XYZ file of C-alpha atoms in Angstrom:
445
model
C -35.421 -61.034 57.919
C -38.346 -60.832 55.410
C -38.243 -57.345 55.216
C -34.560 -57.327 54.647
C -34.517 -59.890 51.604
C -37.253 -57.768 50.113
C -35.122 -54.921 50.257
C -32.423 -56.724 48.522
C -34.562 -58.209 45.958
C -35.785 -54.707 45.193
C -32.246 -53.616 44.628
C -31.134 -56.453 42.638
C -34.471 -56.129 40.495
C -33.550 -52.459 39.582
C -29.806 -52.770 39.365
C -29.884 -53.831 35.681
C -31.601 -50.383 34.512
C -28.837 -48.574 35.372
C -26.823 -47.654 32.189
C -23.075 -46.690 33.615
C -20.561 -48.792 35.582
C -20.709 -46.705 38.297
C -24.414 -46.787 39.069
C -24.267 -50.457 38.703
C -21.822 -50.649 41.221
C -23.796 -48.280 43.737
C -26.564 -50.649 43.226
C -24.402 -53.548 44.261
C -23.332 -51.820 47.298
C -27.243 -51.385 48.208
C -27.288 -55.037 48.007
C -24.263 -55.526 50.299
C -25.832 -53.018 52.781
C -29.232 -54.880 52.798
C -27.596 -58.224 53.412
C -25.223 -57.055 56.246
C -27.727 -54.529 57.913
C -29.051 -55.343 61.445
C -32.303 -57.208 61.035
C -34.591 -54.679 62.443
C -37.683 -54.034 60.750
C -37.325 -50.390 60.793
C -34.029 -50.413 59.036
C -35.098 -52.774 56.702
C -37.814 -51.036 55.767
C -35.758 -47.766 55.366
C -33.386 -49.394 53.079
C -36.396 -50.930 50.988
C -37.647 -47.296 50.560
C -34.161 -46.174 49.587
C -33.838 -48.610 47.081
C -37.066 -47.448 45.468
C -36.183 -44.033 45.920
C -33.078 -44.538 43.991
C -34.763 -46.303 40.949
C -37.476 -43.696 40.933
C -35.054 -40.968 40.652
C -32.618 -43.086 38.145
C -29.700 -41.641 39.908
C -29.286 -38.933 37.171
C -29.109 -36.228 39.769
C -25.708 -36.188 41.384
C -26.898 -34.425 44.578
C -29.750 -36.842 45.330
C -27.341 -39.816 44.612
C -24.741 -38.563 47.179
C -27.346 -37.943 49.913
C -28.810 -41.459 49.473
C -25.650 -42.835 49.413
C -24.439 -40.998 52.507
C -27.799 -42.252 54.560
C -27.176 -45.820 53.445
C -23.634 -45.609 54.490
C -24.778 -44.308 57.751
C -27.398 -46.565 58.365
C -25.169 -49.780 58.001
C -22.112 -48.281 59.516
C -19.886 -48.850 56.394
C -16.948 -46.398 56.627
C -14.539 -45.754 53.527
C -16.407 -47.484 51.056
C -15.036 -47.098 47.361
C -17.752 -45.794 44.952
C -16.852 -44.635 41.366
C -18.214 -41.147 40.548
C -17.964 -39.385 37.542
C -15.092 -36.988 37.079
C -13.378 -34.717 34.803
C -10.918 -37.620 34.190
C -13.648 -40.142 33.212
C -15.182 -37.387 30.967
C -11.567 -36.985 29.387
C -11.074 -40.654 29.151
C -14.380 -40.819 27.234
C -13.504 -38.044 24.638
C -10.158 -39.907 23.904
C -12.085 -43.240 23.323
C -14.160 -41.299 20.918
C -11.621 -39.447 19.179
C -8.927 -42.323 18.539
C -11.540 -44.073 16.472
C -10.946 -42.151 13.279
C -7.227 -42.441 13.917
C -7.550 -46.220 14.025
C -9.577 -46.531 10.892
C -6.884 -44.505 9.168
C -4.348 -46.529 10.405
C -5.680 -49.860 9.329
C -6.357 -48.593 6.000
C -2.739 -46.984 5.772
C -1.394 -50.601 6.956
C -3.504 -52.208 4.146
C -2.648 -49.836 1.651
C 1.158 -50.261 2.603
C 0.796 -54.023 2.407
C -0.419 -53.751 -0.925
C 2.504 -51.880 -2.197
C 4.986 -54.388 -0.547
C 3.069 -57.379 -2.369
C 2.903 -55.354 -5.533
C 6.693 -54.458 -5.470
C 7.527 -58.158 -4.693
C 6.062 -59.649 -7.745
C 4.145 -56.946 -9.793
C 3.050 -59.186 -12.542
C 1.342 -61.915 -10.460
C -0.513 -58.897 -8.549
C -1.518 -57.517 -11.522
C -2.758 -60.721 -12.994
C -4.682 -61.361 -9.773
C -6.608 -57.800 -10.169
C -7.302 -58.513 -13.545
C -9.093 -61.834 -12.698
C -11.061 -60.143 -9.699
C -11.910 -57.500 -12.544
C -12.918 -60.123 -14.853
C -14.992 -62.161 -12.457
C -16.983 -58.980 -11.364
C -17.760 -58.507 -15.159
C -19.293 -61.573 -15.394
C -16.477 -63.454 -17.160
C -16.824 -67.393 -16.322
C -14.318 -70.115 -16.856
C -10.902 -69.274 -18.491
C -9.964 -65.946 -18.769
C -7.786 -66.597 -21.615
C -10.525 -67.883 -23.768
C -13.170 -65.391 -23.103
C -10.632 -62.089 -22.892
C -9.462 -60.420 -25.925
C -6.630 -58.218 -25.642
C -5.113 -55.428 -27.757
C -2.048 -53.715 -26.491
C -0.355 -50.582 -28.241
C 3.139 -51.611 -29.192
C 2.696 -55.335 -28.618
C 3.011 -56.781 -32.034
C 2.246 -60.316 -31.004
C -1.351 -59.423 -29.669
C -2.118 -57.284 -32.336
C -0.834 -59.885 -35.230
C -2.823 -62.620 -33.594
C -6.209 -60.268 -33.629
C -5.183 -59.455 -37.217
C -4.936 -63.300 -38.371
C -8.128 -64.284 -36.673
C -11.054 -63.805 -38.839
C -13.611 -64.098 -36.003
C -16.014 -61.349 -35.244
C -14.740 -61.314 -31.612
C -11.332 -60.439 -32.576
C -12.642 -57.793 -35.337
C -14.580 -56.278 -32.321
C -11.409 -56.074 -30.366
C -9.646 -54.552 -32.980
C -12.457 -51.996 -33.471
C -12.345 -51.288 -29.857
C -8.584 -50.546 -30.212
C -8.811 -48.264 -33.181
C -11.499 -46.055 -31.566
C -9.934 -46.322 -28.227
C -6.642 -45.017 -29.631
C -8.170 -41.878 -31.310
C -10.162 -40.963 -28.024
C -6.924 -41.455 -26.036
C -4.925 -39.225 -28.416
C -7.550 -36.258 -28.332
C -7.737 -36.712 -24.443
C -3.842 -36.092 -24.096
C -4.333 -33.207 -26.396
C -7.018 -31.712 -23.966
C -5.223 -32.225 -20.760
C -2.114 -30.742 -22.512
C -4.448 -27.481 -23.097
C -5.559 -27.354 -19.833
C -2.466 -27.230 -18.253
C -0.952 -24.767 -20.560
C -3.984 -22.732 -19.844
C -3.641 -22.609 -16.460
C -0.041 -21.986 -16.463
C -0.717 -19.091 -18.699
C -3.130 -17.752 -16.135
C -0.821 -18.228 -12.957
C 2.033 -16.586 -14.848
C -0.041 -13.414 -15.609
C -0.814 -13.144 -12.044
C 2.603 -12.848 -10.945
C 5.614 -10.453 -10.834
C 7.573 -10.170 -13.835
C 10.803 -10.608 -12.019
C 9.741 -14.312 -10.947
C 12.499 -16.623 -11.609
C 11.451 -19.755 -13.668
C 12.276 -22.109 -10.586
C 9.736 -19.981 -8.441
C 7.385 -20.056 -11.118
C 7.504 -24.129 -11.267
C 7.206 -24.253 -7.821
C 3.983 -21.927 -7.350
C 2.676 -24.210 -10.269
C 3.190 -27.467 -9.125
C 1.545 -26.434 -5.705
C -1.611 -25.483 -7.602
C -4.502 -27.803 -6.946
C -6.211 -27.526 -10.372
C -2.850 -28.085 -12.078
C -2.268 -30.845 -10.049
C -5.316 -32.448 -10.943
C -4.691 -32.157 -14.777
C -0.723 -32.987 -14.266
C -2.099 -36.365 -12.642
C -4.367 -37.046 -15.668
C -1.676 -36.326 -18.153
C 0.520 -39.050 -16.127
C -2.282 -41.671 -16.593
C -2.894 -40.951 -20.069
C 0.812 -41.221 -21.084
C 2.076 -44.793 -22.374
C 0.582 -47.792 -24.102
C -3.022 -48.711 -23.560
C -4.702 -51.788 -23.566
C -8.182 -52.468 -25.066
C -9.886 -55.563 -23.461
C -12.964 -57.141 -24.916
C -15.087 -59.467 -22.451
C -17.292 -62.219 -23.434
C -19.850 -61.689 -20.740
C -23.743 -61.041 -20.943
C -23.493 -58.093 -18.693
C -23.459 -54.671 -20.746
C -20.803 -52.359 -19.476
C -17.807 -50.593 -20.409
C -15.332 -49.053 -17.612
C -11.840 -48.107 -16.508
C -9.654 -48.980 -13.339
C -7.540 -46.724 -11.528
C -6.071 -49.609 -10.048
C -5.433 -50.897 -13.424
C -4.462 -47.918 -15.192
C -4.378 -47.659 -19.192
C -6.945 -50.111 -19.696
C -10.329 -49.912 -21.249
C -12.823 -52.756 -20.712
C -15.953 -53.506 -23.038
C -18.180 -56.352 -22.739
C -19.684 -58.258 -25.891
C -23.073 -57.605 -24.162
C -22.131 -53.539 -24.603
C -21.546 -53.964 -28.190
C -24.546 -55.660 -29.041
C -26.285 -52.189 -27.884
C -23.819 -50.246 -29.709
C -24.642 -49.849 -33.598
C -21.791 -47.709 -34.973
C -18.437 -46.193 -34.112
C -19.813 -42.866 -33.322
C -21.809 -44.438 -30.302
C -18.770 -46.500 -29.350
C -16.447 -43.323 -29.272
C -18.854 -41.509 -27.134
C -19.036 -44.572 -24.693
C -15.194 -44.741 -24.509
C -15.152 -41.124 -24.454
C -17.045 -41.318 -21.234
C -15.018 -43.805 -19.691
C -11.723 -42.008 -20.065
C -13.203 -38.909 -19.107
C -13.712 -40.617 -15.262
C -10.073 -41.357 -15.297
C -9.180 -37.707 -16.535
C -11.421 -35.928 -13.811
C -10.033 -38.075 -10.987
C -13.324 -39.508 -10.027
C -12.020 -42.800 -9.042
C -9.809 -41.296 -6.420
C -12.209 -39.010 -5.163
C -15.160 -41.746 -4.970
C -12.543 -43.865 -2.772
C -11.633 -40.897 -0.399
C -15.471 -40.187 0.064
C -16.222 -43.744 0.691
C -13.392 -44.000 3.517
C -14.779 -40.913 5.031
C -18.252 -41.800 5.424
C -17.322 -45.223 6.921
C -15.077 -43.475 9.287
C -17.914 -41.041 10.581
C -20.153 -44.326 10.543
C -17.888 -46.407 12.975
C -17.313 -42.896 15.093
C -21.358 -42.598 15.293
C -21.657 -46.101 16.132
C -19.256 -45.833 18.898
C -21.069 -43.086 20.748
C -24.154 -45.508 21.476
C -24.785 -44.869 25.017
C -26.757 -48.305 25.557
C -23.599 -50.482 25.124
C -24.592 -51.592 21.542
C -28.428 -52.123 21.715
C -28.932 -48.835 19.694
C -25.903 -49.598 17.266
C -27.790 -52.742 16.180
C -30.921 -50.588 15.340
C -28.986 -47.762 13.537
C -26.669 -49.989 11.633
C -28.692 -50.669 8.713
C -29.957 -46.972 8.702
C -26.514 -45.482 8.376
C -25.382 -47.887 5.789
C -28.237 -46.728 3.810
C -27.420 -43.212 4.456
C -23.904 -43.594 3.532
C -24.739 -45.530 0.042
C -27.315 -42.479 -0.704
C -24.338 -39.865 -0.043
C -22.028 -42.239 -2.274
C -24.710 -42.402 -4.846
C -25.222 -38.621 -5.001
C -21.706 -38.092 -5.411
C -21.631 -40.850 -8.182
C -24.525 -39.366 -9.976
C -22.523 -35.799 -10.288
C -19.617 -37.813 -11.620
C -21.382 -39.426 -14.376
C -22.861 -36.175 -15.497
C -19.319 -34.603 -15.569
C -17.973 -37.649 -17.426
C -20.768 -37.165 -20.079
C -19.951 -33.683 -20.328
C -16.239 -34.283 -21.288
C -16.822 -37.524 -23.068
C -19.089 -35.989 -25.719
C -16.226 -33.230 -26.154
C -13.634 -36.024 -26.660
C -15.776 -37.774 -29.197
C -16.123 -34.280 -31.042
C -12.470 -33.743 -31.235
C -11.842 -36.942 -32.511
C -14.177 -35.985 -35.525
C -17.019 -38.616 -34.592
C -20.853 -37.775 -34.936
C -21.808 -36.825 -31.653
C -25.418 -36.305 -32.507
C -25.831 -39.860 -33.977
C -23.810 -41.078 -30.984
C -26.300 -39.700 -28.564
C -28.848 -42.261 -29.658
C -26.897 -45.121 -27.799
C -28.487 -43.550 -24.389
C -31.836 -43.834 -25.814
C -31.336 -47.657 -26.653
C -29.798 -48.038 -23.261
C -33.122 -46.420 -21.555
C -35.278 -48.584 -23.616
C -33.283 -51.535 -22.516
C -33.374 -50.483 -18.828
C -37.160 -50.187 -19.375
C -37.627 -53.722 -20.714
C -35.800 -55.131 -17.755
C -37.445 -52.793 -15.165
C -40.642 -50.858 -16.163
C -40.310 -48.770 -12.884
C -36.803 -47.728 -13.510
C -36.351 -44.095 -13.428
C -39.954 -43.562 -12.148
C -39.791 -44.280 -8.637
C -38.097 -41.235 -6.798
C -37.298 -43.184 -3.391
C -34.945 -45.851 -5.255
C -33.345 -43.062 -7.248
C -31.339 -41.833 -4.104
C -29.704 -45.031 -4.479
C -28.996 -44.886 -7.831
C -25.455 -44.492 -8.907
C -26.208 -43.064 -12.287
C -28.481 -40.484 -13.542
C -31.856 -41.562 -15.376
C -30.648 -42.674 -18.642
C -33.504 -40.851 -20.365
C -32.263 -37.547 -18.785
C -28.593 -38.178 -19.836
C -30.099 -38.765 -23.496
C -31.618 -35.392 -23.440
C -28.521 -33.520 -22.160
C -26.319 -35.205 -24.585
C -28.633 -34.206 -27.595
C -28.537 -30.735 -26.032
C -24.708 -31.035 -25.976
C -24.205 -32.207 -29.414
C -25.574 -29.083 -30.961
C -22.003 -27.360 -29.880
C -20.020 -30.349 -29.367
C -19.458 -31.711 -32.713
C -16.919 -32.225 -35.384
C -17.658 -28.993 -37.003
C -16.419 -27.308 -33.778
C -13.194 -28.998 -34.115
C -12.382 -28.163 -37.795
C -8.743 -28.249 -37.232
C -8.395 -31.669 -35.605
C -10.762 -33.002 -38.152
C -9.031 -31.539 -41.230
C -6.006 -33.752 -40.038
C -8.064 -36.764 -39.603
C -9.786 -36.304 -43.043
C -6.466 -36.058 -44.797
C -4.968 -39.299 -43.092
C -7.935 -41.155 -44.171
C -7.819 -39.992 -47.802
C -4.222 -40.874 -47.769
C -4.924 -44.312 -46.278
C -7.883 -44.897 -48.671
C -5.591 -44.151 -51.628
C -2.965 -46.538 -50.448
C -5.485 -49.361 -49.895
C -7.011 -48.705 -53.660
C -3.650 -48.644 -55.257
C -2.881 -51.968 -53.662
C -6.341 -53.743 -54.588
C -7.530 -53.821 -50.708
C -10.932 -52.363 -49.604
C -10.411 -50.235 -46.559
C -13.459 -49.983 -44.222
C -13.702 -47.403 -41.584
């Protein structure tokens, strides 16, 4: 009996080290064999050695497992004992389990997206207001948004008249943002239309002369680059709103879920010193919308999260390895997302300075705002931009680098390169100034 209990204890001791359910069940069978075998010393000793042999060889050789199992069954006189073995069906079930995870993630995402559409269709005004409140909170607006957010909307005479009647500096700043924002949106529409016409001409030149107009339109609408610019055109059309947020966080941004809105904070206006700089900043933000950066970032984020969940599900240690890797995988995902974001920022800088130049603003003078932003960052964090390890997680390129690139770009992207546009603007300004002078009103631009 002592040898029998020793053999049973040995089997129990090594059973938790098995990594698969089939191995664990096989160990439980060994315990049953030890407890039900004849209590002869030779049988107990033999079972003890077999249990130790199973641990040393770790079950991973199927031939050894089968021979050991056959020996134990013979010694214990147990017939027809059910033992789970790896089979092709087991492997197939595992493959199906792993491959279904991305589909489950996408299904959950689709359900959330569909529910959002349903909520928006039921009460679009309430949905928009809820989204706006979330944006205000994320930008640092505290308290009642009606008192800390100043909105100017194209075509909304009530908002414009209230801004004009107010003599506060905040409302003057809101009017200034709206004025410059309209000029940027206008040239953005012009630029997108030019891109659409260029792509259409290139595609038409490659097609046979006998292609009908309907066939040409079908081919055109299937072209990826044409679809990008066509989507940008639809996002730029209509009336825009310009929102000035009373917050200490310097920022300017647009949002795809809240289209046709430009958000600027008062803290950002404290850094911006003239209209040229403001035009460059607004041109940069509108460029994100034109180039589809917001949609692309969302797609990349969804894809990376799906891959992260799939890798965690492949953990062979039943969750122990996942606990160790979850932080590393999240860091890798953030690094990939930050890399995409930095490329997007560079593209938006390139197009933003072009839009500012098309709107007849001094781009060389405007670039100085990024030098000022760099100085602001250095005051807040002296090591900003100097630590190469931290730069992997930065969503924006170093501000000093962006300033240098913009200064270089301003040599070619300036008002002189768009004389036709600027001549029209100059005539309008002269006409407006003459009208204001005749009425005794001083006009400040």
